[in-house]
Short mmCIF file of C-alpha atoms and ligand atoms in Angstrom, two decimals:
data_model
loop_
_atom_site.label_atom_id
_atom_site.label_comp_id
_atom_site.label_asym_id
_atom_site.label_seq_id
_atom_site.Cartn_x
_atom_site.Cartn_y
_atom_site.Cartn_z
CA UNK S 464 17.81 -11.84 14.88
CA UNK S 465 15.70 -8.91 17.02
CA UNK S 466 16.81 -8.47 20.66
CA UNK S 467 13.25 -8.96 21.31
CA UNK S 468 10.15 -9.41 19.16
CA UNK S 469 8.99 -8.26 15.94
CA UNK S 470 5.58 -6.28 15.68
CA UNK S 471 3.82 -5.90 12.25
CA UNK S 472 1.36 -3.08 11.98
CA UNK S 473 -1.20 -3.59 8.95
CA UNK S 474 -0.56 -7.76 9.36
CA UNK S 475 -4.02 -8.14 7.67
CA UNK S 476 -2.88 -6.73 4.03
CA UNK S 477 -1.89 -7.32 0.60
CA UNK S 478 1.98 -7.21 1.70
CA UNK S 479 1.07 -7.64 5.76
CA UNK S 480 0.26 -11.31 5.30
CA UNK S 481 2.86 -12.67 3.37
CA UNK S 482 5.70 -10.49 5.54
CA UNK S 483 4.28 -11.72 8.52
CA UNK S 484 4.45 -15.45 7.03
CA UNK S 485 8.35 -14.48 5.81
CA UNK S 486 9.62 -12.97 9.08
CA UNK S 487 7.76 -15.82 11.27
CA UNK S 488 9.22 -18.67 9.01
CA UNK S 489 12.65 -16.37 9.47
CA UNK S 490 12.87 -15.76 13.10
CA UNK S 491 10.21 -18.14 15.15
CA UNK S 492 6.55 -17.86 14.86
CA UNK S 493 6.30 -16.42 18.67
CA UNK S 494 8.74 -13.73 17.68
CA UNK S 495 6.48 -12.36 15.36
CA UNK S 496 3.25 -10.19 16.83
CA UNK S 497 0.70 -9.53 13.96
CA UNK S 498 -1.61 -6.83 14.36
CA UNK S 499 -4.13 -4.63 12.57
CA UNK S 500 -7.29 -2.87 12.93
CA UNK S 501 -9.66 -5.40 11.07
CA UNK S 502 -9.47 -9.19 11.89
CA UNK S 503 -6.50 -11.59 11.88
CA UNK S 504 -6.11 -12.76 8.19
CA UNK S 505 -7.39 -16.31 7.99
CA UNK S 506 -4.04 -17.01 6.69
CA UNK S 507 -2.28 -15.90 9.44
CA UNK S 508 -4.58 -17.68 12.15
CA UNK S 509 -2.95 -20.37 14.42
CA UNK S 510 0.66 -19.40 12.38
CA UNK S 511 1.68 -16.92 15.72
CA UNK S 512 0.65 -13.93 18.15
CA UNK S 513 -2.06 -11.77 17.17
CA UNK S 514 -3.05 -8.24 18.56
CA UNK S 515 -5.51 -6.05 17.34
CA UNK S 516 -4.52 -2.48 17.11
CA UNK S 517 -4.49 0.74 15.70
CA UNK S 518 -1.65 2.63 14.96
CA UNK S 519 -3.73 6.55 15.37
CA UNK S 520 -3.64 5.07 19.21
CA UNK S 521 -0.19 6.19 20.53
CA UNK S 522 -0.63 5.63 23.66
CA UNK S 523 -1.83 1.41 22.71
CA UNK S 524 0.72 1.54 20.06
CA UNK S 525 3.02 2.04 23.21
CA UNK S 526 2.07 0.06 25.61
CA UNK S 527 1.81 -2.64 22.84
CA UNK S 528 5.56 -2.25 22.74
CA UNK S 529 6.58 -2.36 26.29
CA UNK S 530 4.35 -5.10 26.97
CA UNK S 531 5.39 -7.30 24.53
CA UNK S 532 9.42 -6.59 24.35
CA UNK S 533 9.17 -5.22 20.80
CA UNK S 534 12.51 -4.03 19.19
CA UNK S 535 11.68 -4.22 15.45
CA UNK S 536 8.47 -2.72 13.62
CA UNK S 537 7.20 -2.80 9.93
CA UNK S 538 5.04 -0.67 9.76
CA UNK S 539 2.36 -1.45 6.73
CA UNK S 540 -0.80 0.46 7.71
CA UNK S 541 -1.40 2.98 4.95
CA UNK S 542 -4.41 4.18 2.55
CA UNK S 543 -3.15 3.81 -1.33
CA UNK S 544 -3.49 6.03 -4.26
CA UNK S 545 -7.21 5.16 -5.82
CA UNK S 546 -8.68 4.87 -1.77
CA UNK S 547 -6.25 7.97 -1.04
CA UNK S 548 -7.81 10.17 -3.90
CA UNK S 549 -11.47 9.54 -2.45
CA UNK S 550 -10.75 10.40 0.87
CA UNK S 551 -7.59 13.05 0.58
CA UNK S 552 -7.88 14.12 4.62
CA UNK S 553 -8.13 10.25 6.09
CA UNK S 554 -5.50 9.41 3.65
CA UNK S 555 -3.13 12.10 4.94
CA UNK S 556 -4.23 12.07 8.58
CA UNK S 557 -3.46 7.62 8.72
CA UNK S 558 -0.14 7.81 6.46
CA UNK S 559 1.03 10.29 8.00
CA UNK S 560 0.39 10.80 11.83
CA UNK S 561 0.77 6.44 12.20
CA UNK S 562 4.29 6.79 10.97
CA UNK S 563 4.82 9.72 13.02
CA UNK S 564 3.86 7.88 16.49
CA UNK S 565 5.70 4.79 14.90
CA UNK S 566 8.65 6.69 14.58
CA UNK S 567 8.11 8.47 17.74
CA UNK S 568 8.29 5.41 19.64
CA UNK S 569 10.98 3.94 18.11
CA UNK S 570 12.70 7.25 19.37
CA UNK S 571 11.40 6.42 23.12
CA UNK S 572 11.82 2.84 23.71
CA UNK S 573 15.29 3.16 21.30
CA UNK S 574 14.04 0.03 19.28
CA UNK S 575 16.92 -1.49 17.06
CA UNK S 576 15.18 -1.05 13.72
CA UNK S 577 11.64 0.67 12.07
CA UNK S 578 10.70 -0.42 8.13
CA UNK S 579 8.11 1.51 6.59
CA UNK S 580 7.15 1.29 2.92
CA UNK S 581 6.91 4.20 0.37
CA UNK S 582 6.00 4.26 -3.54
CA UNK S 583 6.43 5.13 -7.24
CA UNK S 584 3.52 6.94 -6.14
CA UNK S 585 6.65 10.01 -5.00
CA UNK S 586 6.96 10.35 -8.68
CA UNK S 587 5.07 12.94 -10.25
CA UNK S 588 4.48 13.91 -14.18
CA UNK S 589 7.93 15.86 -13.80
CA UNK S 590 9.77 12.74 -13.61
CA UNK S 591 11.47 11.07 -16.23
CA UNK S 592 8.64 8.63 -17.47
CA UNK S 593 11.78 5.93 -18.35
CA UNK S 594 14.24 4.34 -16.04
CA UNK S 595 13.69 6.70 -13.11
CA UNK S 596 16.63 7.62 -11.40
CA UNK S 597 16.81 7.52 -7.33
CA UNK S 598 17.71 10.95 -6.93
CA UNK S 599 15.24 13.31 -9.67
CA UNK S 600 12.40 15.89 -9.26
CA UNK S 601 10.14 14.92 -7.11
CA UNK S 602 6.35 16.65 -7.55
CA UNK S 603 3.78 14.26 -6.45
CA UNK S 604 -0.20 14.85 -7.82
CA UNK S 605 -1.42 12.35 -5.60
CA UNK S 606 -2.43 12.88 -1.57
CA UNK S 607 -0.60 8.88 -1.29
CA UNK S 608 2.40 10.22 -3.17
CA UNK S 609 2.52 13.45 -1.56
CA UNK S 610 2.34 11.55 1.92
CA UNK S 611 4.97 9.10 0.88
CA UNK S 612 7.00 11.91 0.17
CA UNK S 613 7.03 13.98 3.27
CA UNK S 614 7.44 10.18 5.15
CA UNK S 615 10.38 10.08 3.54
CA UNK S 616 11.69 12.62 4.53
CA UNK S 617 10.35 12.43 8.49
CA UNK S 618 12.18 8.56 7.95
CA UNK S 619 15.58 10.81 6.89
CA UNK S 620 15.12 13.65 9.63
CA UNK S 621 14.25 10.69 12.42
CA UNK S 622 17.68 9.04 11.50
CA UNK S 623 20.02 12.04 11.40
CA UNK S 624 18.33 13.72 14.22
CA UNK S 625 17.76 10.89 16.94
CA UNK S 626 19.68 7.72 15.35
CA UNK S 627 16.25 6.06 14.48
CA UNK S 628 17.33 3.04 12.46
CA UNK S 629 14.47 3.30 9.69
CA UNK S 630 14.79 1.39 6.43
CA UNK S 631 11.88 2.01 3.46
CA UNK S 632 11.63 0.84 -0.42
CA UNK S 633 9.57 2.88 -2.60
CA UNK S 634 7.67 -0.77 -3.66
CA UNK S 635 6.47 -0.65 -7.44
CA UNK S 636 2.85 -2.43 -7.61
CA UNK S 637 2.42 -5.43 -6.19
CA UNK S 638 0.90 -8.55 -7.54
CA UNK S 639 0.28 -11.63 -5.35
CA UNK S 640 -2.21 -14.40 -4.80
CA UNK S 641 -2.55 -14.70 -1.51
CA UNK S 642 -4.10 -11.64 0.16
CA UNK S 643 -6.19 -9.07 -1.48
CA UNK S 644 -4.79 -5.37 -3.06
CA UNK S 645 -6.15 -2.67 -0.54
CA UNK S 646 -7.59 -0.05 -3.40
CA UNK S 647 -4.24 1.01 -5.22
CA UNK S 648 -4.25 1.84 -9.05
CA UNK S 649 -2.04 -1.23 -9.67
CA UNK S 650 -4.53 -3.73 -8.40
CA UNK S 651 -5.44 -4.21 -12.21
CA UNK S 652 -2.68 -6.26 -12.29
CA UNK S 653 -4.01 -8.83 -10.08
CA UNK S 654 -7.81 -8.23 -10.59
CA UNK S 655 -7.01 -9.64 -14.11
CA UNK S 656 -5.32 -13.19 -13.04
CA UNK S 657 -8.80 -13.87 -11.22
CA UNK S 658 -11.31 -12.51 -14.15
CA UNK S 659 -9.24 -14.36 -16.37
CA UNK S 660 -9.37 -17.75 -14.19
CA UNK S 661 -13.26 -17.05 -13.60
CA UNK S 662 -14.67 -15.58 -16.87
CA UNK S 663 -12.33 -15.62 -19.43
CA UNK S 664 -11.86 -11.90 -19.86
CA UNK S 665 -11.30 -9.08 -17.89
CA UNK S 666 -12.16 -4.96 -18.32
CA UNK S 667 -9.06 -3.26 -17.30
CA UNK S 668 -9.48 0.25 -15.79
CA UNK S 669 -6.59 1.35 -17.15
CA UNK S 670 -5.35 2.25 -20.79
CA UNK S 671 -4.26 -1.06 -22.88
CA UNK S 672 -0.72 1.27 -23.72
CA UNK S 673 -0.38 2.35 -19.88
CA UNK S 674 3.30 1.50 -18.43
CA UNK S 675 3.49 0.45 -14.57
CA UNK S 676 6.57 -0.57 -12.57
CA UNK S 677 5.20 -4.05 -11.13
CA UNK S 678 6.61 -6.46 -8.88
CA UNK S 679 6.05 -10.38 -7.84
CA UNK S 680 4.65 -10.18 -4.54
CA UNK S 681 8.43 -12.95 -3.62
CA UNK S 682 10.72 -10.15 -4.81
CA UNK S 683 8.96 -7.68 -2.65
CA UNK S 684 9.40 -9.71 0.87
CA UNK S 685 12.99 -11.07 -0.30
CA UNK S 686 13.60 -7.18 -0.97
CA UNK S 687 12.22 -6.12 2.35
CA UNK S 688 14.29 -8.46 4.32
CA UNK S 689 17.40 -8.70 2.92
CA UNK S 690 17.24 -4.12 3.59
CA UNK S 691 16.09 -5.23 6.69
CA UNK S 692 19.18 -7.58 7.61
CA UNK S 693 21.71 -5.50 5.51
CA UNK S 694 24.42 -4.04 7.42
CA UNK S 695 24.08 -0.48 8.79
CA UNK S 696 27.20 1.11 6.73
CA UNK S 697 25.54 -0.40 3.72
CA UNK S 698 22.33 1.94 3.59
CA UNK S 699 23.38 5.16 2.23
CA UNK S 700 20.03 6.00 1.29
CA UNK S 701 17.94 6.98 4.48
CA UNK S 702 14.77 8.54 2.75
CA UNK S 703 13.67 5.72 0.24
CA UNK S 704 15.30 3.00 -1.67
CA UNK S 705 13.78 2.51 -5.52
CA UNK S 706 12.83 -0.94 -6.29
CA UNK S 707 12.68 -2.92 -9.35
CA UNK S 708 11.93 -5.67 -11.64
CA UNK S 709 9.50 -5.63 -14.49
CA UNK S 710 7.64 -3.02 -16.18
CA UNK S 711 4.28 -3.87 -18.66
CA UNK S 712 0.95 -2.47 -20.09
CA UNK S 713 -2.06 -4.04 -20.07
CA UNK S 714 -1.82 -5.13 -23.28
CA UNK S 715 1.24 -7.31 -22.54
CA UNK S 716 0.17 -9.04 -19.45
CA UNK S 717 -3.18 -9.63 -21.32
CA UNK S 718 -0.91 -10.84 -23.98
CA UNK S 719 1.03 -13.31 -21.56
CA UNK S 720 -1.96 -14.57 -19.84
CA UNK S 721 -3.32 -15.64 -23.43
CA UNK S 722 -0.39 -17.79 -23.59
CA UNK S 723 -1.76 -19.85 -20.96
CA UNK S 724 -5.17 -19.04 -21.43
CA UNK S 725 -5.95 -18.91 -24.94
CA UNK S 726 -9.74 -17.42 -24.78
CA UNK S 727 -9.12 -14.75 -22.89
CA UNK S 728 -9.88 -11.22 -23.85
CA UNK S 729 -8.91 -8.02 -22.59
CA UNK S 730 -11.09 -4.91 -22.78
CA UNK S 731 -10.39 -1.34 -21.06
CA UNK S 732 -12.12 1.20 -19.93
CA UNK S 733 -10.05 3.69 -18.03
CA UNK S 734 -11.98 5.81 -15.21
CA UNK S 735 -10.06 8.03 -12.55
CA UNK S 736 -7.27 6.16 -11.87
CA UNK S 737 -5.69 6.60 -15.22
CA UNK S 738 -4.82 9.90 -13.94
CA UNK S 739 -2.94 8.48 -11.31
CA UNK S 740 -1.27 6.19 -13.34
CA UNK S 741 -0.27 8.60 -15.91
CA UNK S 742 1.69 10.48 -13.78
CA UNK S 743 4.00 7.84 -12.58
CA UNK S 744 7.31 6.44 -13.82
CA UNK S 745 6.74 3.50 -16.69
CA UNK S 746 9.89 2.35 -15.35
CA UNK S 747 11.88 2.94 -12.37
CA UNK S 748 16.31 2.41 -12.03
CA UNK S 749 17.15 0.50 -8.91
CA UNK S 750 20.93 0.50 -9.29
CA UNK S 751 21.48 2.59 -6.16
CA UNK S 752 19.88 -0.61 -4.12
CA UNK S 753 21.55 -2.91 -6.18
CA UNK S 754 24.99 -1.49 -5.46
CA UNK S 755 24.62 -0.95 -1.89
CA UNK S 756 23.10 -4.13 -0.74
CA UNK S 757 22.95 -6.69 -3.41
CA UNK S 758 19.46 -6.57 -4.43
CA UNK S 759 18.57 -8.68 -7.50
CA UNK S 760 15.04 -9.55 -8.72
CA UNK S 761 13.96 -13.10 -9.64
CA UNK S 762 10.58 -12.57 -11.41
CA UNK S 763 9.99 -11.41 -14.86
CA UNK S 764 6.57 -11.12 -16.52
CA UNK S 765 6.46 -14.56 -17.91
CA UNK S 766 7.54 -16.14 -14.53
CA UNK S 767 5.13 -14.00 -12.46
CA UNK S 768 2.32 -15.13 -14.84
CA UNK S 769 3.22 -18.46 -14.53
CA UNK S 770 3.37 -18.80 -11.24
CA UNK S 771 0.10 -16.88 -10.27
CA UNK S 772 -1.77 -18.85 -12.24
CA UNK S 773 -0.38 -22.27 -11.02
CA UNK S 774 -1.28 -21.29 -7.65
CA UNK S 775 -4.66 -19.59 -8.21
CA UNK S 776 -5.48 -22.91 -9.74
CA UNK S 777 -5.30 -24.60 -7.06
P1 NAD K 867 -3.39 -2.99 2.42
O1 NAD K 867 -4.42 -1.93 2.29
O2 NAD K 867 -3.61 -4.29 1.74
O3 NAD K 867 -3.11 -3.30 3.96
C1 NAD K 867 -3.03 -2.28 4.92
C2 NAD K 867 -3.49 -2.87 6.24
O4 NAD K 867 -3.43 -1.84 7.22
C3 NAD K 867 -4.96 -3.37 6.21
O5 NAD K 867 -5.05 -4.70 6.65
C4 NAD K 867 -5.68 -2.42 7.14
O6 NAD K 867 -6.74 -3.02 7.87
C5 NAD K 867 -4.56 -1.97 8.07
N1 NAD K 867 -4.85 -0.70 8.72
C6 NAD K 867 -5.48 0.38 8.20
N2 NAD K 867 -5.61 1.33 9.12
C7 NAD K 867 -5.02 0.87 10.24
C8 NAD K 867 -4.82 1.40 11.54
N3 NAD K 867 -5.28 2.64 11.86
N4 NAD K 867 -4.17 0.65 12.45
C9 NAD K 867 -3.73 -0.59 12.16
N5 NAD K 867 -3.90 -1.16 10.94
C10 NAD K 867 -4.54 -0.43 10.01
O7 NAD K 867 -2.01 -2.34 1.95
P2 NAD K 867 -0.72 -3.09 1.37
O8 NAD K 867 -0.87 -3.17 -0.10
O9 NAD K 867 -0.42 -4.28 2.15
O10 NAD K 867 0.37 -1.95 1.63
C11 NAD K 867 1.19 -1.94 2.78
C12 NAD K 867 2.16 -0.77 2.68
O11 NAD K 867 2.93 -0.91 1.47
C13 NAD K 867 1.49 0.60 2.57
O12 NAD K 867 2.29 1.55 3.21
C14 NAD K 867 1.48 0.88 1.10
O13 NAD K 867 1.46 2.25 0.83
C15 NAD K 867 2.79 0.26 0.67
N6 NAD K 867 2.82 -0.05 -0.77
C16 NAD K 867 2.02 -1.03 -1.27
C17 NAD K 867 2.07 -1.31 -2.64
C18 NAD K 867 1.20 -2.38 -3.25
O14 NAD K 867 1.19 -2.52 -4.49
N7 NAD K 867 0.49 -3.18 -2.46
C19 NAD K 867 2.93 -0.58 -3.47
C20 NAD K 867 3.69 0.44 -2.92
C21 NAD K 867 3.67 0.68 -1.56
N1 LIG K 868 0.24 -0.23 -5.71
C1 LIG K 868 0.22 1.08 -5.11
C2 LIG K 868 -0.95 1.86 -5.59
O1 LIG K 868 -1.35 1.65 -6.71
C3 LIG K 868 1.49 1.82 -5.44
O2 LIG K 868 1.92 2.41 -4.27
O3 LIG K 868 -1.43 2.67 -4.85
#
């Protein structure tokens, strides 16, 4: 458990939400300060503390901290790939310069541990499209990718340099239920649980033959917390952990969803964001987490279907 409290920056999001749920259920729901620059998630409301803040304000951000005895910080405010390639300046300017006063702080006040999130999104076309290894060329295409990048490496330079204690998985795309994807290229993935719920078919913006790393939205938090609590000898990688557990096109999660859903039909019609997608991994190699602090997936495609659409039932 934190010294003090936890702060969450980005609380409202796909992943905020469902963190903020984890690490409240974890470690007491008054030890867990949600913030973010729109509204408190209706999820999230009554559950614990709520600020409203944004992270471009240092000197809030900092106060923020003193005030309310923060030692730990995930940070989760970002702009992602297909929002990123519409506005390339904002995109930059918020991923980059909020992790910077983030980390800046963390420096300062000498806070016990920072998480911050990167991508596949590092991966450019010059990376081997199969089983991506931790440690390959790295030439992202994308002003998300190219930001996760160079926050990877301001995560490894804070750490050497000052002793920050930053921890960050390069998350594949996420798929959950509960709280809505923020405008990444991956959000196909969940867009087509609700289409196919609602109307029976869904027009996929990607390629039906287009490969993504995905994840179950439970594998992602269990991921992030288990780095989180893993002992401090036991991270070896201080830029960006990769992160696995299922890889499919949209042709096969069509193909799965049919199982349950027998009338469903899957169309595509690929716009910008097949760009982006084409020049990511298909599949990413996680070993290097898996040896150095026991990570192990639980969700496959079939279980992930499953279980979204039990609960979107509902
Ligand atoms: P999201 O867009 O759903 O949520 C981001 C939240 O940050 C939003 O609620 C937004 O209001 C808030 N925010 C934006 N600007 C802010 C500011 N200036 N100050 C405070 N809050 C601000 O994103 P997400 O999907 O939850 O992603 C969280 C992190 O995980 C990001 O760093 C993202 O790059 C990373 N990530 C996500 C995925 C995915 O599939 N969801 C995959 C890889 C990495
Ligand atoms: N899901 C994210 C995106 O598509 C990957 O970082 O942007």
């Amino acid at each position: 458990m934190a010294k003090g409290k936890i702060l969450v920056i980005g609380a409202s999001g796909q992943i905020g939400v469902e963190l903020t749920m984890a690490l409240r259920e974890k470690y007491g729901n008054n030890n867990v300060i949600a913030s973010d620059l729109r509204e408190e998630n209706e999820l999230l409301k009554g559950s614990g503390p709520y600020v409203s803040l944004d992270v471009m304000n240092k000197e809030m951000l900092h106060v923020q901290v003193i005030r309310q005895n923060i030692t730990q910080i995930y940070l989760l405010a970002a702009i992602l790939s297909a929002t990123g390639e519409k506005n390339p300046n904002l995109a930059w300017h918020l991923n980059m310069q909020g992790l910077l006063n983030v980390l800046d702080i963390a420096r300062e006040e000498k806070l016990e541990k920072v998480y911050w999130p990167s991508s596949i999104a590092v991966f450019g076309p010059t990376s081997p499209k199969k089983d991506c290894p931790q440690q390959t060329i790295i030439e992202p295409t994308t002003v998300y990718g190219i930001s996760k990048y160079a926050g990877e490496f301001w995560c490894n330079y804070y750490f050497h340099r000052y002793g920050v204690d930053v921890r960050s998985l390069r998350y594949p795309g996420l798929i959950s239920y509960k709280s809505a994807p923020g405008g990444g290229t991956t959000d196909y993935a969940v867009e087509i649980f609700y289409e196919a719920l609602e109307h029976k078919k869904y027009n996929c913006f990607l390629r039906e033959d287009t490969y993504l790393p995905m994840m179950y939205m439970p594998d992602a938090i269990k991921a992030t917390i288990e780095l989180m609590e893993a002992p401090k000898e036991k991270i070896t990688v201080r830029t960006s952990y990769n992160l696995s557990s299922m890889s499919f096109s949209p042709t096969e999660i069509g193909a799965e969803i049919k199982k349950h859903i027998p009338e469903f039909e899957l169309s595509c019609t690929p716009d910008y964001r097949q760009a982006i997608a084409d020049s990511w991994p298909q599949s990413i190699d996680d070993s290097v987490a898996r040896a150095d602090w026991g990570w192990q997936h639980e969700y496959d495609l079939a279980r992930m279907t499953e279980d979204m659409l039990k609960n979107l039932q509902r």
